[in-house]
Short mmCIF file of N, CA and C in Angstrom, two decimals:
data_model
loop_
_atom_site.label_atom_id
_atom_site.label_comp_id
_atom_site.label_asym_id
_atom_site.label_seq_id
_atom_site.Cartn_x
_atom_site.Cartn_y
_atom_site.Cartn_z
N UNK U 1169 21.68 48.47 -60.03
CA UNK U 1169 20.61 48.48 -59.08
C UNK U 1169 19.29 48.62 -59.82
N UNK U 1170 18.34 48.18 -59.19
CA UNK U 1170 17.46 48.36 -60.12
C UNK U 1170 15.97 48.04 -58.70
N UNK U 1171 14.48 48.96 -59.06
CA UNK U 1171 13.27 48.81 -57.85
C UNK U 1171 12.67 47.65 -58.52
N UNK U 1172 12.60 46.93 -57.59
CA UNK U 1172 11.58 45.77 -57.39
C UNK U 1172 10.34 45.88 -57.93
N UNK U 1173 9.97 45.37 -58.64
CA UNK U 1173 7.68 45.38 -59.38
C UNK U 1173 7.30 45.73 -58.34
N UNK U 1174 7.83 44.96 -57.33
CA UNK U 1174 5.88 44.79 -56.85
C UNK U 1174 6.28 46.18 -55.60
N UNK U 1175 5.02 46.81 -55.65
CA UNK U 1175 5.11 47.98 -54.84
C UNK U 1175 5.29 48.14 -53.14
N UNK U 1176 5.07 46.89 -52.75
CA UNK U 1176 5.06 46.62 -51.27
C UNK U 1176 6.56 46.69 -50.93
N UNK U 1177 7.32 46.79 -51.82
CA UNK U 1177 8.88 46.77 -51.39
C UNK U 1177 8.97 48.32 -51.81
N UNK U 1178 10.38 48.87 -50.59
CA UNK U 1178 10.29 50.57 -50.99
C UNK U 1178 11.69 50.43 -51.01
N UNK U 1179 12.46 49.54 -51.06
CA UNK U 1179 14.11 49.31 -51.30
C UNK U 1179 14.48 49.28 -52.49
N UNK U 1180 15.71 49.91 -52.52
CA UNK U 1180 16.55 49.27 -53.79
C UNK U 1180 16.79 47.63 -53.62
N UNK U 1181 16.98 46.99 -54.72
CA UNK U 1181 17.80 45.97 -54.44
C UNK U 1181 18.95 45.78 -55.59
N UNK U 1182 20.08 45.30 -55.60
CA UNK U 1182 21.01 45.06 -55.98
C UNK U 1182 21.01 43.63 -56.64
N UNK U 1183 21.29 43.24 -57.84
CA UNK U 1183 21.70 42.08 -58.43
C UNK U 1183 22.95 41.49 -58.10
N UNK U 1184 23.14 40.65 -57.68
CA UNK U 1184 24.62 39.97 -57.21
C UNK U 1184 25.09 38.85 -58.02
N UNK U 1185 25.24 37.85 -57.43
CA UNK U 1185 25.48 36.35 -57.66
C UNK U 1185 26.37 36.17 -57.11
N UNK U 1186 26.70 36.02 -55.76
CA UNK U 1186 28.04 36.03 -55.26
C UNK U 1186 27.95 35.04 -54.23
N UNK U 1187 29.07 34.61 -53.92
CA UNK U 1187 28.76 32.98 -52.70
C UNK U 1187 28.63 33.41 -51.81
N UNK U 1188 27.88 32.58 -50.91
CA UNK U 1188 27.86 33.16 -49.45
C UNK U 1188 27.90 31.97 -48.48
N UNK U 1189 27.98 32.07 -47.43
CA UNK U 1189 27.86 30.95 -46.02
C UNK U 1189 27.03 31.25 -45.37
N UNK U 1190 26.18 29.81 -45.19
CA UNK U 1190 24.57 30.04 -44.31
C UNK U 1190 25.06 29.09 -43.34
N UNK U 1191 24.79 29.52 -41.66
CA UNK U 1191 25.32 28.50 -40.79
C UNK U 1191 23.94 28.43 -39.99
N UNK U 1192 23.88 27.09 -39.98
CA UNK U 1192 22.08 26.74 -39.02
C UNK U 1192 23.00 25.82 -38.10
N UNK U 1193 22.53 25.65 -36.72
CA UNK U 1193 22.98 24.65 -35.72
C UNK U 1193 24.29 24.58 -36.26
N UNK U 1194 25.75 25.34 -36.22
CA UNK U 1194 26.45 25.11 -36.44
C UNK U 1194 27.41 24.28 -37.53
N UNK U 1195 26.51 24.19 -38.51
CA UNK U 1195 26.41 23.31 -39.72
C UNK U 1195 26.71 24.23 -40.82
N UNK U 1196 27.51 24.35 -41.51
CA UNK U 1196 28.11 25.46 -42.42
C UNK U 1196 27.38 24.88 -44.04
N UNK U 1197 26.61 25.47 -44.96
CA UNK U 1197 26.40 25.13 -45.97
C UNK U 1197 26.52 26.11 -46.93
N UNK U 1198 26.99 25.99 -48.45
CA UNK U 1198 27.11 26.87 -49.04
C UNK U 1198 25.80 27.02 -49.59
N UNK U 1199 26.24 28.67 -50.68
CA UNK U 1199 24.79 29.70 -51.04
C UNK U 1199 25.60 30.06 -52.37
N UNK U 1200 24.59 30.58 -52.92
CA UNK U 1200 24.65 32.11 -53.98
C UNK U 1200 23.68 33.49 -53.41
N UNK U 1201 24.23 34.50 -53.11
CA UNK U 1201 23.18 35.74 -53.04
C UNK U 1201 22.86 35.75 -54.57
N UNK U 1202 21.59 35.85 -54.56
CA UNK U 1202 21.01 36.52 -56.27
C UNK U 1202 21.20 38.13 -55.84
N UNK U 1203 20.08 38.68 -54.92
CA UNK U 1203 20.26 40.01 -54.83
C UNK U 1203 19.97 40.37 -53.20
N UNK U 1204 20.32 41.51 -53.14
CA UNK U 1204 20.38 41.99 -52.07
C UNK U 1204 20.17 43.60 -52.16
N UNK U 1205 19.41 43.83 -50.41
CA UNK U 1205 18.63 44.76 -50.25
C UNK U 1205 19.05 45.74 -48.57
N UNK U 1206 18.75 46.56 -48.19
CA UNK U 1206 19.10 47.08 -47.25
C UNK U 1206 18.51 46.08 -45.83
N UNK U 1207 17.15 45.61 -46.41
CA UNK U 1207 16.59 44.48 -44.88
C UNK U 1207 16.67 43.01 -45.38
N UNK U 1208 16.88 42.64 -46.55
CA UNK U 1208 17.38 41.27 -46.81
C UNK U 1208 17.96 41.25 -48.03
N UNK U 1209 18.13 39.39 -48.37
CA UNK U 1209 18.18 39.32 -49.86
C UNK U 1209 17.65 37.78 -50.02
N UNK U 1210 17.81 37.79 -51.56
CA UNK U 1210 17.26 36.16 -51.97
C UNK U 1210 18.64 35.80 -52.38
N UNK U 1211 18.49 34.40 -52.12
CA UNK U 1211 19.40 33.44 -52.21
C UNK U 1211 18.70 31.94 -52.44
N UNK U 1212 20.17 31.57 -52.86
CA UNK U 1212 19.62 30.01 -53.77
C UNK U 1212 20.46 29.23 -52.98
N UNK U 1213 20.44 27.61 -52.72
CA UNK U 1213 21.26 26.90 -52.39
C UNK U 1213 21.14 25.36 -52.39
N UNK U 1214 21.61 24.58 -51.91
CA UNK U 1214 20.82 22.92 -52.32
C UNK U 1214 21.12 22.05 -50.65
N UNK U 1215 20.98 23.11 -49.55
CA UNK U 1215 20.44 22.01 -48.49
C UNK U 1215 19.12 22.06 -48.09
N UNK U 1216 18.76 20.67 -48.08
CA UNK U 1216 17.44 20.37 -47.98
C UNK U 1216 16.92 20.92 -46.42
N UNK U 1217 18.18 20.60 -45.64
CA UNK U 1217 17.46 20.66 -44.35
C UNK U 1217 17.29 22.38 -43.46
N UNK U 1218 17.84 23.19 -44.92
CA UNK U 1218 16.89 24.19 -44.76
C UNK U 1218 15.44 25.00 -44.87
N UNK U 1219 14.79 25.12 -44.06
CA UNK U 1219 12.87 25.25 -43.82
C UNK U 1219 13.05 26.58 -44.04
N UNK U 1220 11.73 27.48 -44.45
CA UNK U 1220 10.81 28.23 -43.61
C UNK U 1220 11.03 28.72 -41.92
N UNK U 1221 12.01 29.62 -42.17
CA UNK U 1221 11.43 30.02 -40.47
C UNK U 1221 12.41 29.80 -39.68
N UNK U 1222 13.60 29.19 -40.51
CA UNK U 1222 15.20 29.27 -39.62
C UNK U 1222 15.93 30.42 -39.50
N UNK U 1223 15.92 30.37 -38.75
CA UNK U 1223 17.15 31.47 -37.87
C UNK U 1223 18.51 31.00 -38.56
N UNK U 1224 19.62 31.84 -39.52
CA UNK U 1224 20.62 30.98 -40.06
C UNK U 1224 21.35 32.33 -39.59
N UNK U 1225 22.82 31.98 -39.70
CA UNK U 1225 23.75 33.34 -39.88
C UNK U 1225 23.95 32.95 -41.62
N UNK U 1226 24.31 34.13 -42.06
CA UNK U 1226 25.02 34.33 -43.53
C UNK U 1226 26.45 35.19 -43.48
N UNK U 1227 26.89 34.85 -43.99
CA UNK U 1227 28.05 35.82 -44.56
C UNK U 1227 28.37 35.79 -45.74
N UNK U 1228 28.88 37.30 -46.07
CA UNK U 1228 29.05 37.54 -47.93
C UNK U 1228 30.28 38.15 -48.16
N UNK U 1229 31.51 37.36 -48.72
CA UNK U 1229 32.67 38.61 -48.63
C UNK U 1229 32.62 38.79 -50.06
N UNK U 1230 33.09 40.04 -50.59
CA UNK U 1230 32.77 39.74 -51.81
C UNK U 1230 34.25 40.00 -52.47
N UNK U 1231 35.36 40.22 -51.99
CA UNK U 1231 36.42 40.14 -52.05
C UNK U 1231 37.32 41.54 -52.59
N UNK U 1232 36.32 42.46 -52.23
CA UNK U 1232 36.49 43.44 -52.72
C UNK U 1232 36.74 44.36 -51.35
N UNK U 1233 37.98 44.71 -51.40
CA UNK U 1233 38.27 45.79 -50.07
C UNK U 1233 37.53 47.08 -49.80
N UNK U 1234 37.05 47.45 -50.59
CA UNK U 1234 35.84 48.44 -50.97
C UNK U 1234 34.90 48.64 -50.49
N UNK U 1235 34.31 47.12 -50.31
CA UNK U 1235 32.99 46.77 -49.96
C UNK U 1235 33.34 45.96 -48.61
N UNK U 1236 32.97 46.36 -47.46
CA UNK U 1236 33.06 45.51 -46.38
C UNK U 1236 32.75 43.96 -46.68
N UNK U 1237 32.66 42.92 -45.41
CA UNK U 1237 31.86 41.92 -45.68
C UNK U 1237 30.59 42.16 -44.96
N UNK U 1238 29.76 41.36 -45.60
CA UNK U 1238 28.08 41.47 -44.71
C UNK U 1238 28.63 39.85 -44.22
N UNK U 1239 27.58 40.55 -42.57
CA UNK U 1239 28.13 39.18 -41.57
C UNK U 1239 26.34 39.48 -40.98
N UNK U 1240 25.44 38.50 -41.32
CA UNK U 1240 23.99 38.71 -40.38
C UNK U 1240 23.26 37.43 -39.71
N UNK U 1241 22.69 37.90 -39.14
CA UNK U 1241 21.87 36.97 -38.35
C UNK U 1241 20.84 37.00 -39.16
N UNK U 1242 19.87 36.32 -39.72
CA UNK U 1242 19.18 36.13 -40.69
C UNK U 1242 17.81 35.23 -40.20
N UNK U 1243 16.66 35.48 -40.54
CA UNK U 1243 15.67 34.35 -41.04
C UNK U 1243 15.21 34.20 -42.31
N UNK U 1244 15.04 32.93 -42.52
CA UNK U 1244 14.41 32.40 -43.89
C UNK U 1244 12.83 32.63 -44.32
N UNK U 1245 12.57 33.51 -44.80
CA UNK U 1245 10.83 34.20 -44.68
C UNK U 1245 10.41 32.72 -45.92
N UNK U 1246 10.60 32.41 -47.12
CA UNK U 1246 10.17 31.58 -47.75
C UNK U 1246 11.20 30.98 -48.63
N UNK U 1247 11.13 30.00 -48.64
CA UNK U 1247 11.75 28.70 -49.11
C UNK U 1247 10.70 28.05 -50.21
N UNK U 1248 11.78 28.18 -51.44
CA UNK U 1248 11.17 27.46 -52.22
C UNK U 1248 11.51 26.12 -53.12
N UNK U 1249 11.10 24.90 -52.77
CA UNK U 1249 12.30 23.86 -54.18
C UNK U 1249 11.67 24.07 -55.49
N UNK U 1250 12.72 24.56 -56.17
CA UNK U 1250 12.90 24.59 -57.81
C UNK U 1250 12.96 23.08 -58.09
N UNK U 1251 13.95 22.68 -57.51
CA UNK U 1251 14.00 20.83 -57.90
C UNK U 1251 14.85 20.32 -57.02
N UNK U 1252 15.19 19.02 -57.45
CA UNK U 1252 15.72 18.18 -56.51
C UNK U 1252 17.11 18.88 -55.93
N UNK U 1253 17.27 19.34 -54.64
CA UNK U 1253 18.62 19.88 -54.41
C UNK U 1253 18.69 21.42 -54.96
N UNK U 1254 17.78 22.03 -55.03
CA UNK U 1254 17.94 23.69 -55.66
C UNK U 1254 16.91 24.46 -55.19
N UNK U 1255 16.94 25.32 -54.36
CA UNK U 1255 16.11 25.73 -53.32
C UNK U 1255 16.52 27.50 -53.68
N UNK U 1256 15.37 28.34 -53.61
CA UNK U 1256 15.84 29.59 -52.83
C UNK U 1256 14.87 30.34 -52.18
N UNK U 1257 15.55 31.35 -51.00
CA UNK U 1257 14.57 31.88 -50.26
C UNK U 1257 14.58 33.18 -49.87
N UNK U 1258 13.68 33.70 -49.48
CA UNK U 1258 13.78 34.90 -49.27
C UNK U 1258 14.21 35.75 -47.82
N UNK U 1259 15.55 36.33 -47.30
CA UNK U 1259 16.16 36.20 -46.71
C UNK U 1259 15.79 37.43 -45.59
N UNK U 1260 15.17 37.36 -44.49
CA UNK U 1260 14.75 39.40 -43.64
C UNK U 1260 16.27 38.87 -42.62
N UNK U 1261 16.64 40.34 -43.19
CA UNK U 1261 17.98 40.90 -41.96
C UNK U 1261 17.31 41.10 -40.52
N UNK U 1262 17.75 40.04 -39.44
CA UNK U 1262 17.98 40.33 -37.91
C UNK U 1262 18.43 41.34 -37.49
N UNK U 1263 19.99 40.97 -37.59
CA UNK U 1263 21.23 41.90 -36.94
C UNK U 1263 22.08 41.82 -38.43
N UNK U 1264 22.65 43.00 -38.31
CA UNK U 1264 24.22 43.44 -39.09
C UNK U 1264 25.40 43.56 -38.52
N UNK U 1265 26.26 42.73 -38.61
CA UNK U 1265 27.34 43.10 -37.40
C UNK U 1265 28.65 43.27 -38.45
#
């Protein structure tokens, strides 16, 4: 675990890299979590026809009985393309279910 630079964040966040499922309009696309935080996380992925400002569900199992799975309702606060097909964004927790 390790605190974030910039001071406007008062969370831990966690380093990951672990797959995840982002579902928009019922359309299932895969992810990587980079890291994760108690109200979101960043994540990377390569569908385009994810924006700014979608409402997605995610889920993260991480296969570890230990660790529950995270199952959320999610929006996409910023989206960024690295390059053609490689995107990541910054993820605020809705709901936790």
């Amino acid at each position: 675990m390790y605190f974030a630079q910039n001071d406007q964040r008062s969370f831990h966040r966690m380093e990951l890299n672990l797959p995840i499922k982002i579902t928009k309009d019922e359309i299932e696309h895969e992810g990587l979590c980079i890291d994760l935080s108690s109200t979101g996380m960043r994540i990377s992925f390569s569908a385009e026809l994810l924006k700014t400002d979608d409402m997605v569900h995610i889920q993260l199992n991480t296969g570890d009985e230990r660790f529950p799975p995270l199952d959320a309702e999610a929006k996409l606060i910023r989206v960024t393309e690295l390059g053609p097909s490689n995107y990541t964004a910054a993820v605020e927790f809705i709901s936790l279910t």
